[in-house]
Coordinates of C-alpha atoms in Angstrom, one line a residue:
X1 CA -1.5 -24.5 21.2
X2 CA -2.2 -22.3 18.2
X3 CA -5.3 -21.8 16.1
X4 CA -3.1 -22.4 13.1
X5 CA -3.3 -26.2 11.7
X6 CA 0.7 -26.9 10.1
X7 CA -1.0 -29.3 7.3
X8 CA 0.0 -33.2 7.5
X9 CA 1.6 -32.6 3.9
X10 CA 4.0 -29.1 4.6
X11 CA 5.5 -31.4 7.6
X12 CA 6.4 -33.5 4.9
X13 CA 8.0 -30.3 3.5
X14 CA 9.8 -28.5 6.3
X15 CA 11.3 -31.9 6.3
X16 CA 12.6 -32.1 3.2
X17 CA 13.7 -28.5 2.7
X18 CA 12.7 -26.3 5.4
X19 CA 12.8 -22.9 1.9
X20 CA 10.7 -24.8 0.3
X21 CA 8.3 -25.2 3.5
X22 CA 9.0 -21.0 4.0
X23 CA 7.6 -20.4 1.0
X24 CA 4.8 -22.1 0.5
X25 CA 3.6 -20.9 4.0
X26 CA 4.6 -17.9 4.8
X27 CA 5.1 -16.2 1.6
X28 CA 1.9 -18.1 0.3
X29 CA 3.2 -19.7 -3.3
X30 CA 1.6 -22.4 -4.6
X31 CA 2.8 -23.6 -8.1
X32 CA 2.7 -26.9 -8.9
X33 CA 4.5 -28.6 -12.2
X34 CA 4.7 -31.7 -14.0
X35 CA 6.3 -33.5 -10.8
X36 CA 3.0 -32.1 -8.2
X37 CA 0.8 -32.6 -11.0
X38 CA 1.8 -37.0 -11.5
X39 CA 1.3 -37.1 -8.3
X40 CA -2.1 -35.6 -7.6
X41 CA -3.4 -36.8 -10.5
X42 CA -2.1 -40.6 -8.4
X43 CA -2.8 -39.7 -5.4
X44 CA -6.4 -39.0 -7.3
X45 CA -7.3 -41.9 -8.6
X46 CA -6.7 -44.0 -5.4
X47 CA -9.3 -42.1 -3.7
X48 CA -11.4 -43.0 -6.5
X49 CA -10.3 -46.2 -7.0
X50 CA -10.3 -47.7 -2.8
X51 CA -13.3 -47.9 -1.8
X52 CA -14.3 -48.7 1.7
X53 CA -14.6 -52.5 2.2
X54 CA -13.9 -54.8 4.3
X55 CA -11.2 -57.6 3.1
X56 CA -10.3 -60.8 5.1
X57 CA -9.6 -59.6 8.5
X58 CA -9.2 -56.2 8.0
X59 CA -11.1 -53.0 7.8
X60 CA -10.0 -50.5 4.7
X61 CA -11.4 -47.2 4.9
X62 CA -9.6 -44.6 2.6
X63 CA -9.1 -40.1 3.1
X64 CA -10.0 -39.8 7.3
X65 CA -9.6 -36.6 8.7
X66 CA -7.1 -36.3 11.6
X67 CA -6.6 -33.4 13.4
X68 CA -3.9 -33.2 16.8
X69 CA -4.6 -29.4 18.8
X70 CA -1.8 -31.0 20.7
X71 CA 0.2 -30.8 17.8
X72 CA -1.2 -28.6 16.3
X73 CA -1.8 -30.5 12.9
X74 CA -3.9 -31.3 10.8
X75 CA -4.3 -33.4 7.7
X76 CA -5.6 -36.5 5.4
X77 CA -4.8 -40.2 5.4
X78 CA -4.8 -41.6 2.4
X79 CA -5.9 -45.1 3.8
X80 CA -6.8 -46.7 7.1
X81 CA -5.8 -50.4 7.2
X82 CA -7.8 -51.4 10.3
X83 CA -7.1 -55.0 12.0
X84 CA -7.9 -56.5 15.7
X85 CA -9.1 -53.3 16.3
X86 CA -5.6 -51.7 15.8
X87 CA -5.9 -49.2 12.5
X88 CA -2.2 -48.3 10.4
X89 CA -1.9 -44.9 8.5
X90 CA -0.9 -46.3 4.6
X91 CA 0.4 -43.0 2.6
X92 CA 0.6 -43.2 -1.2
X93 CA 4.0 -42.2 -2.6
X94 CA 4.1 -41.7 -6.8
X95 CA 8.0 -43.1 -6.5
X96 CA 9.1 -46.3 -7.3
X97 CA 10.5 -46.6 -4.0
X98 CA 12.4 -44.8 -1.9
X99 CA 13.9 -44.8 2.0
X100 CA 13.0 -40.6 3.1
X101 CA 13.1 -39.4 5.9
X102 CA 10.2 -36.4 5.4
X103 CA 7.9 -39.3 3.8
X104 CA 9.0 -41.3 7.1
X105 CA 8.2 -39.0 9.9
X106 CA 4.7 -37.5 7.8
X107 CA 3.7 -41.2 8.5
X108 CA 4.9 -41.4 11.7
X109 CA 2.8 -38.3 12.6
X110 CA -0.4 -39.3 11.2
X111 CA -0.6 -43.0 13.3
X112 CA 0.0 -40.1 16.3
X113 CA -2.7 -38.4 15.0
X114 CA -5.1 -41.8 14.8
X115 CA -3.0 -43.0 18.4
X116 CA -5.2 -39.5 19.9
X117 CA -8.1 -39.7 18.0
X118 CA -8.3 -43.7 19.2
X119 CA -6.8 -44.0 22.4
X120 CA -5.0 -47.0 20.6
X121 CA -1.4 -47.7 20.6
X122 CA -0.3 -47.8 16.7
X123 CA 3.0 -50.2 16.5
X124 CA 3.3 -49.1 13.0
X125 CA 2.0 -48.0 9.2
X126 CA 2.7 -48.6 5.6
X127 CA 4.8 -46.3 2.5
X128 CA 2.9 -47.7 -0.2
X129 CA 5.4 -46.2 -3.6
X130 CA 2.8 -46.5 -7.1
X131 CA 5.3 -46.9 -9.6
X132 CA 6.7 -50.4 -8.3
X133 CA 3.3 -51.4 -6.9
X134 CA 5.2 -51.7 -3.4
X135 CA 5.1 -50.6 0.7
X136 CA 7.8 -50.7 3.2
X137 CA 6.8 -51.1 7.0
X138 CA 7.9 -49.1 8.4
X139 CA 8.1 -48.6 12.3
X140 CA 6.7 -45.5 14.5
X141 CA 10.0 -47.0 17.2
X142 CA 10.6 -44.0 20.2
X143 CA 13.5 -42.3 18.4
X144 CA 11.5 -41.5 14.6
X145 CA 7.9 -40.2 17.2
X146 CA 11.1 -37.9 19.0
X147 CA 12.3 -36.8 15.9
X148 CA 8.9 -35.9 14.0
X149 CA 8.0 -34.0 16.8
X150 CA 10.3 -32.6 17.0
X151 CA 10.7 -31.5 13.2
X152 CA 6.8 -30.2 14.1
X153 CA 8.2 -27.7 17.0
X154 CA 11.0 -26.9 14.8
X155 CA 7.7 -25.7 11.3
X156 CA 6.6 -24.1 13.5
X157 CA 9.0 -22.3 14.8
X158 CA 9.2 -20.8 11.3
X159 CA 5.5 -19.9 11.0
X160 CA 6.5 -17.8 14.3
X161 CA 9.5 -16.4 12.8
X162 CA 8.5 -15.7 9.5
X163 CA 12.7 -15.8 9.0
X164 CA 13.6 -17.4 5.5
X165 CA 16.0 -19.9 6.3
X166 CA 19.4 -21.2 3.7
X167 CA 19.1 -22.5 0.4
X168 CA 19.2 -26.6 1.0
X169 CA 21.6 -25.8 -2.2
X170 CA 22.0 -29.6 -3.1
X171 CA 20.2 -32.8 -5.4
X172 CA 17.3 -32.4 -3.7
X173 CA 16.4 -28.6 -5.7
X174 CA 16.4 -30.2 -9.2
X175 CA 12.8 -30.6 -10.1
X176 CA 11.9 -28.4 -7.2
X177 CA 8.5 -26.5 -7.8
X178 CA 9.7 -23.1 -6.0
X179 CA 12.9 -23.6 -7.9
X180 CA 12.4 -20.3 -10.0
X181 CA 11.4 -18.3 -7.1
X182 CA 13.5 -19.8 -4.2
X183 CA 16.5 -18.9 -6.4
X184 CA 19.5 -21.6 -5.0
X185 CA 22.0 -21.2 -7.1
X186 CA 21.9 -17.4 -7.8
X187 CA 21.9 -17.1 -3.6
X188 CA 24.6 -19.4 -3.0
X189 CA 26.6 -18.2 -5.2
X190 CA 26.4 -14.1 -3.6
X191 CA 27.0 -15.1 -0.5
X192 CA 29.7 -17.1 -2.0
X193 CA 29.0 -20.2 -1.0
X194 CA 28.9 -22.3 -4.0
X195 CA 30.6 -20.8 -8.1
X196 CA 28.1 -19.0 -10.5
X197 CA 25.6 -21.4 -11.6
X198 CA 25.8 -22.6 -14.7
X199 CA 21.8 -21.8 -16.4
X200 CA 19.0 -20.8 -15.8
X201 CA 15.5 -22.3 -14.1
X202 CA 12.3 -21.7 -16.1
X203 CA 11.1 -18.8 -15.1
X204 CA 7.3 -18.3 -13.9
X205 CA 6.5 -15.3 -16.4
X206 CA 4.6 -14.8 -19.2
X207 CA 5.5 -16.2 -22.4
X208 CA 3.4 -16.1 -25.6
X209 CA 2.0 -13.1 -25.5
X210 CA -1.5 -12.1 -27.8
X211 CA -1.3 -8.8 -29.2
X212 CA -5.4 -7.7 -30.6
X213 CA -5.8 -3.7 -32.7
X214 CA -7.7 -4.6 -35.0
X215 CA -11.2 -2.1 -34.5
X216 CA -13.4 -4.2 -34.7
X217 CA -12.3 -8.1 -33.3
X218 CA -13.8 -10.0 -30.3
X219 CA -11.7 -12.1 -27.9
X220 CA -14.1 -14.4 -27.3
X221 CA -13.0 -18.4 -24.7
X222 CA -14.8 -21.6 -26.5
X223 CA -13.8 -24.3 -24.1
X224 CA -10.0 -24.4 -23.7
X225 CA -9.3 -22.3 -25.8
X226 CA -8.9 -18.3 -26.7
X227 CA -10.9 -16.1 -30.0
X228 CA -10.2 -12.9 -31.7
X229 CA -12.9 -13.2 -34.0
X230 CA -14.5 -10.2 -36.3
X231 CA -17.6 -10.2 -38.3
X232 CA -18.4 -14.1 -37.5
X233 CA -14.5 -14.8 -38.5
X234 CA -12.0 -17.0 -36.6
X235 CA -9.2 -14.5 -37.5
X236 CA -7.3 -15.7 -34.2
X237 CA -7.2 -20.1 -32.5
X238 CA -4.9 -20.0 -29.4
X239 CA -5.0 -22.5 -26.6
X240 CA -4.7 -21.5 -22.5
X241 CA -1.6 -23.5 -22.1
X242 CA 0.2 -21.5 -24.5
X243 CA -1.1 -17.9 -23.6
X244 CA 1.0 -15.8 -20.7
X245 CA -0.4 -12.5 -21.4
X246 CA -3.1 -10.4 -23.9
X247 CA -2.3 -7.0 -24.8
X248 CA -5.3 -4.6 -26.0
X249 CA -5.4 -1.6 -28.1
X250 CA -8.0 0.7 -29.3
X251 CA -11.8 -0.3 -29.8
X252 CA -11.5 -4.3 -28.9
X253 CA -14.4 -6.4 -27.3
X254 CA -13.2 -8.7 -24.5
X255 CA -16.3 -11.2 -23.5
X256 CA -16.9 -11.6 -20.2
X257 CA -17.0 -15.6 -20.3
X258 CA -13.4 -14.8 -21.8
X259 CA -12.7 -11.9 -19.0
X260 CA -13.1 -14.5 -16.3
X261 CA -11.7 -17.7 -17.9
X262 CA -8.2 -15.0 -18.4
X263 CA -8.3 -14.1 -14.5
X264 CA -9.1 -17.7 -13.2
X265 CA -5.9 -18.6 -15.9
X266 CA -3.7 -15.6 -14.0
X267 CA -3.0 -14.0 -17.6
X268 CA -3.0 -10.7 -17.3
X269 CA -5.1 -8.3 -19.8
X270 CA -3.2 -5.1 -20.6
X271 CA -5.1 -2.1 -22.5
X272 CA -3.6 0.7 -24.3
X273 CA -5.1 3.7 -26.1
X274 CA -5.8 3.8 -30.3
X275 CA -2.4 6.0 -30.0
X276 CA -0.5 2.9 -27.8
X277 CA -0.5 4.4 -24.7
X278 CA -0.5 2.1 -22.1
X279 CA -4.0 2.6 -19.8
X280 CA -4.1 0.4 -17.1
X281 CA -4.9 -3.2 -16.8
X282 CA -6.6 -5.9 -16.5
X283 CA -4.9 -8.2 -13.1
X284 CA -5.8 -11.8 -11.6
X285 CA -6.0 -11.7 -7.6
X286 CA -3.4 -10.1 -6.1
X287 CA -0.1 -13.0 -4.9
X288 CA -1.0 -13.1 -1.5
X289 CA 2.7 -12.9 -0.4
X290 CA 1.8 -10.1 2.3
X291 CA 5.7 -9.8 3.9
X292 CA 7.4 -9.3 0.7
X293 CA 4.5 -6.2 0.2
X294 CA 5.7 -5.1 3.7
X295 CA 9.0 -5.4 3.2
X296 CA 8.7 -3.9 -0.1
X297 CA 6.9 -0.6 2.3
X298 CA 9.6 -0.5 4.6
X299 CA 12.8 -0.5 2.2
X300 CA 9.9 2.4 0.0
X301 CA 9.9 4.7 4.2
X302 CA 13.0 5.3 4.2
X303 CA 15.2 7.4 1.9
X304 CA 18.1 6.1 2.3
X305 CA 17.0 2.8 1.0
X306 CA 15.3 4.5 -1.2
X307 CA 18.9 6.4 -2.6
X308 CA 20.4 3.2 -2.5
X309 CA 18.7 1.3 -4.2
X310 CA 17.7 4.5 -7.2
X311 CA 21.2 4.6 -7.8
X312 CA 21.4 0.2 -9.0
X313 CA 18.8 1.7 -11.1
X314 CA 20.4 4.7 -13.0
X315 CA 24.5 2.6 -12.7
X316 CA 21.7 0.3 -14.9
X317 CA 20.7 3.0 -17.5
X318 CA 22.9 5.0 -17.8
X319 CA 25.8 2.1 -18.8
X320 CA 23.2 0.2 -21.1
X321 CA 23.0 3.8 -22.3
X322 CA 26.6 5.1 -22.6
X323 CA 26.7 1.2 -24.0
X324 CA 24.2 1.9 -27.1
X325 CA 26.2 5.0 -27.6
X326 CA 30.2 3.5 -27.9
X327 CA 28.6 0.4 -30.4
X328 CA 27.6 3.3 -32.8
X329 CA 31.4 4.8 -32.5
X330 CA 33.3 0.9 -32.8
X331 CA 30.6 0.7 -36.3
X332 CA 32.7 3.3 -37.6
X333 CA 35.0 2.2 -40.4
X334 CA 37.1 5.5 -39.0
X335 CA 36.9 6.9 -35.6
X336 CA 38.8 9.5 -35.7
X337 CA 36.6 11.0 -38.2
X338 CA 35.7 15.3 -37.4
X339 CA 30.9 13.4 -38.1
X340 CA 31.9 11.2 -34.6
X341 CA 33.0 14.4 -32.8
X342 CA 29.0 14.9 -31.1
X343 CA 28.6 11.7 -30.2
X344 CA 32.2 11.1 -28.8
X345 CA 32.1 14.0 -26.8
X346 CA 27.7 12.8 -25.7
X347 CA 29.2 9.4 -24.1
X348 CA 32.0 11.1 -22.7
X349 CA 29.6 13.5 -21.2
X350 CA 27.9 10.3 -20.2
X351 CA 31.0 9.0 -18.6
X352 CA 31.2 12.2 -16.3
X353 CA 27.2 11.5 -15.2
X354 CA 28.0 8.1 -14.6
X355 CA 31.2 8.6 -12.1
X356 CA 29.2 11.0 -9.7
X357 CA 26.2 8.6 -9.6
X358 CA 28.4 7.2 -6.2
X359 CA 28.4 10.3 -5.1
X360 CA 24.7 11.5 -4.6
X361 CA 23.8 12.6 -1.0
X362 CA 20.0 13.3 -2.2
X363 CA 17.8 11.9 -4.6
X364 CA 16.8 15.1 -6.0
X365 CA 21.1 15.1 -6.7
X366 CA 20.0 11.1 -9.1
X367 CA 17.8 12.5 -10.9
X368 CA 19.4 15.3 -12.0
X369 CA 21.7 13.3 -12.7
X370 CA 19.7 11.0 -14.4
X371 CA 18.6 13.4 -16.9
X372 CA 21.7 15.0 -17.8
X373 CA 23.2 11.9 -18.9
X374 CA 19.4 11.0 -20.5
X375 CA 20.3 14.3 -22.9
X376 CA 23.8 13.6 -24.0
X377 CA 22.8 10.0 -24.4
X378 CA 19.0 11.3 -26.6
X379 CA 21.3 14.1 -28.2
X380 CA 22.9 12.0 -29.7
X381 CA 20.1 9.2 -30.4
X382 CA 20.5 10.3 -34.3
X383 CA 24.1 8.4 -34.3
X384 CA 22.6 5.3 -34.3
X385 CA 20.3 6.0 -36.9
X386 CA 20.6 5.4 -40.9
X387 CA 20.0 8.8 -42.0
X388 CA 18.9 6.9 -45.1
X389 CA 15.6 6.0 -43.9
X390 CA 14.0 9.9 -42.9
X391 CA 13.6 9.9 -40.0
X392 CA 15.1 12.8 -38.4
X393 CA 15.0 12.4 -34.7
X394 CA 16.1 15.9 -32.5
X395 CA 15.7 15.5 -28.3
X396 CA 13.3 12.7 -26.6
X397 CA 9.2 13.9 -26.5
X398 CA 6.7 12.8 -25.2
X399 CA 3.4 13.7 -25.2
X400 CA 2.5 14.3 -27.3
X401 CA 5.1 12.7 -29.8
X402 CA 6.3 15.2 -31.8
X403 CA 8.1 13.4 -34.2
X404 CA 8.3 9.2 -35.7
X405 CA 11.1 8.0 -33.6
X406 CA 8.8 9.6 -31.1
X407 CA 6.9 7.9 -31.4
X408 CA 7.9 4.4 -31.7
X409 CA 10.1 4.8 -28.3
X410 CA 6.9 6.2 -26.9
X411 CA 5.1 3.0 -28.2
X412 CA 7.6 0.7 -26.9
X413 CA 8.3 2.6 -23.7
X414 CA 3.7 1.2 -23.2
X415 CA 4.5 -2.3 -24.1
X416 CA 8.2 -2.1 -21.6
X417 CA 6.1 -0.6 -18.8
X418 CA 3.1 -4.5 -19.0
X419 CA 5.9 -6.4 -19.1
X420 CA 7.5 -4.3 -16.3
X421 CA 4.3 -4.5 -14.3
X422 CA 3.7 -8.5 -15.2
X423 CA 6.3 -9.9 -13.5
X424 CA 6.4 -7.7 -11.0
X425 CA 2.7 -8.5 -9.5
X426 CA 3.6 -12.3 -10.8
X427 CA 7.3 -12.1 -8.0
X428 CA 4.3 -10.5 -5.1
X429 CA 5.6 -7.0 -5.1
X430 CA 3.2 -4.0 -5.8
X431 CA 3.7 -2.3 -9.1
X432 CA 3.1 1.7 -7.8
X433 CA 5.2 1.8 -4.7
X434 CA 8.8 2.3 -5.8
X435 CA 11.8 4.2 -4.9
X436 CA 13.5 6.1 -7.6
X437 CA 10.2 7.5 -9.1
X438 CA 8.2 8.9 -6.2
X439 CA 5.0 7.7 -5.7
X440 CA 1.9 9.5 -7.7
X441 CA -1.9 8.2 -7.7
X442 CA -1.9 5.9 -11.1
X443 CA 2.6 5.7 -11.5
X444 CA 3.5 2.0 -11.7
X445 CA 6.8 3.2 -10.0
X446 CA 8.1 0.6 -9.1
X447 CA 7.8 -0.5 -12.6
X448 CA 8.9 2.7 -14.0
X449 CA 12.5 1.8 -11.4
X450 CA 12.8 -1.6 -13.2
X451 CA 12.1 -0.2 -16.5
X452 CA 15.6 2.1 -16.1
X453 CA 17.6 -0.1 -17.3
X454 CA 15.9 -2.7 -19.8
X455 CA 14.8 0.6 -21.6
X456 CA 18.2 1.6 -23.7
X457 CA 18.4 -2.6 -24.5
X458 CA 15.1 -3.5 -25.2
X459 CA 13.0 -0.1 -25.7
X460 CA 15.7 2.1 -27.8
X461 CA 17.1 -1.4 -29.4
X462 CA 13.3 -1.9 -31.4
X463 CA 13.2 1.1 -32.8
X464 CA 16.2 1.7 -34.0
X465 CA 16.0 -1.9 -35.9
X466 CA 13.2 -1.3 -37.0
X467 CA 14.7 1.6 -39.1
X468 CA 17.4 0.8 -40.0
X469 CA 16.2 -2.0 -41.8
X470 CA 13.9 0.1 -42.7
X471 CA 10.3 -2.3 -41.3
X472 CA 9.0 1.0 -40.2
X473 CA 9.1 3.9 -42.9
X474 CA 8.1 7.7 -42.4
X475 CA 4.8 6.8 -43.8
X476 CA 3.8 4.5 -41.5
X477 CA 2.2 7.1 -39.1
X478 CA -0.2 9.5 -38.4
X479 CA -0.5 13.3 -37.3
X480 CA -3.0 13.6 -34.8
X481 CA -3.8 15.7 -32.3
X482 CA 0.3 17.7 -32.0
X483 CA 1.8 14.4 -32.3
X484 CA 2.8 11.1 -34.7
X485 CA 1.1 8.0 -34.0
X486 CA 2.5 4.9 -35.4
X487 CA -0.6 3.1 -37.8
X488 CA -3.0 0.5 -37.1
X489 CA -2.1 -2.2 -40.1
X490 CA 1.3 -1.4 -38.5
X491 CA 1.7 -1.9 -34.9
X492 CA 2.1 -5.9 -36.2
X493 CA 5.5 -4.9 -37.5
X494 CA 6.8 -3.3 -34.5
X495 CA 4.8 -6.2 -32.3
X496 CA 7.4 -8.7 -34.3
X497 CA 9.5 -7.1 -33.0
X498 CA 9.8 -6.2 -29.7
X499 CA 9.0 -10.4 -29.0
X500 CA 11.4 -11.0 -30.7
X501 CA 14.3 -9.3 -28.9
X502 CA 12.4 -10.3 -25.8
X503 CA 13.3 -13.4 -26.6
X504 CA 17.4 -12.6 -27.5
X505 CA 19.2 -13.8 -26.0
X506 CA 22.1 -12.5 -23.6
X507 CA 24.9 -13.5 -20.9
X508 CA 24.0 -11.7 -17.0
X509 CA 26.3 -9.6 -15.8
X510 CA 26.5 -11.2 -11.8
X511 CA 25.8 -15.2 -13.3
X512 CA 27.6 -15.1 -16.5
X513 CA 24.5 -17.8 -17.5
X514 CA 22.4 -17.2 -21.0
X515 CA 19.7 -16.5 -21.1
X516 CA 16.6 -14.4 -23.2
X517 CA 15.3 -10.4 -22.1
X518 CA 12.2 -11.8 -21.7
X519 CA 13.8 -14.0 -18.1
X520 CA 15.9 -11.2 -17.2
X521 CA 12.6 -9.3 -16.2
X522 CA 10.9 -12.2 -14.1
X523 CA 14.9 -12.8 -13.1
X524 CA 15.8 -9.1 -11.8
X525 CA 12.2 -8.1 -9.7
X526 CA 13.2 -11.5 -8.1
X527 CA 16.2 -10.6 -6.6
X528 CA 15.0 -7.2 -5.8
X529 CA 12.7 -9.5 -4.1
X530 CA 15.3 -10.8 -2.4
X531 CA 17.0 -7.6 -1.8
X532 CA 14.1 -5.9 0.1
X533 CA 13.4 -9.5 2.4
X534 CA 17.1 -9.2 3.9
X535 CA 18.4 -12.5 1.6
X536 CA 21.1 -10.6 -0.4
X537 CA 23.3 -8.0 0.2
X538 CA 22.2 -6.2 -3.0
X539 CA 20.7 -5.2 -5.9
X540 CA 23.0 -5.3 -8.9
X541 CA 21.2 -4.1 -12.8
X542 CA 21.7 -5.7 -15.4
X543 CA 24.4 -3.9 -18.3
X544 CA 25.3 -5.5 -21.2
X545 CA 28.5 -5.2 -23.4

């Protein structure tokens, strides 16, 4: 028998949905939603309210631990009633009423474990429904006993094989805590088993972001809240429940209690330099999903697989760069204006590069295609900026940024890098093992891979909007060490614009439902994970129209 015991509750989960059992027992996902939280609260009430006692001719005991080497199952009973020397398991469920096979199997399994422990034959047990305060008698007949043993064997087989089951894709998905991980509607559609999903489900990733860049500020913790204080004055007061990420830029103090609390709550802290360059992140415990990371490493070690994925990343980036320039062309009152000829020529150059992507046979060739397309895009970038705003952009420069526009682009890319790293870690992948960007110590290669499709439509779009709406002006910059940098007091404007852009909705090119850019980042990482594990046949980048 295996040394690993299957928890009683997980056998219930397997009967209800083998795929959910896989995510929880094999990959280690433990997601708490309102339904699970409600059940936990009601069970805790049972365990504290019910005491071991005698009631007439019955003896009532709570939370007995049971284990079986024969079945390889262990767990706690909610209640055991003993009458005339025969123990009867009682399982509490939060529902008002029900007749669910998974609950009956869990109860029968408790009966089998009690029989093995006591040597007494147990004819039945009870399910108590907390919602209606009624209980239902469940006979442990031959059929239920056989079914229970079969389900335990199937669950054990799945644990050993580690092969993910297909989505159930029915009403059981409603309210499921792992739905945002499972993506049953999306996977079913990609396998042509159903129509397109009508809407995206709630995300598990970063929601509200706290930006702190004022020198001398301290981030503290009090109760269930995070405070930002300066010289004993509280500047921000945010409940932990409303916080998804903290971004610190420059000389800001993070206290040890605040740091420990953020780690415990699973809230990452991103560190940027005073000039907005990404330095690193304080991340919560790495996902326990080692199987997913093993699949990632296997693909990363196969050159042909890396090339296929890299083509998808580049295809998304180039298509979105072309679309950004085409939007500028469509905004022109006269598309035949000779002043637009350089813009049209660069759009054509990008289209030429697009046609070459799928024909690339080496990663170095693909890098050349991506580089040429980017050069054409940035060669026409100035057309997307209103000339009267005083920003003159000639070419892309990074370290240091050679002008104000480059400073804004670099700042936006730093924030985008941090967001992609957070999404990657939420899903359970390794942000430092990529496919298009080759391995280099300290380089978040996978984040840079996934950034490609988002650069034009999030980062570049924010920069263009800030300049053209005169929310950032040339005098908002300072020059230092040969580079241009946004002044500290203007960064709040940039942060606000960046968050606004992430909350804007788009139509997903594959599923055709509406979702925010913020949600799209996590969704794309999850789709990549499903490709890496062989659950879907290809990765499709996010493109806009």
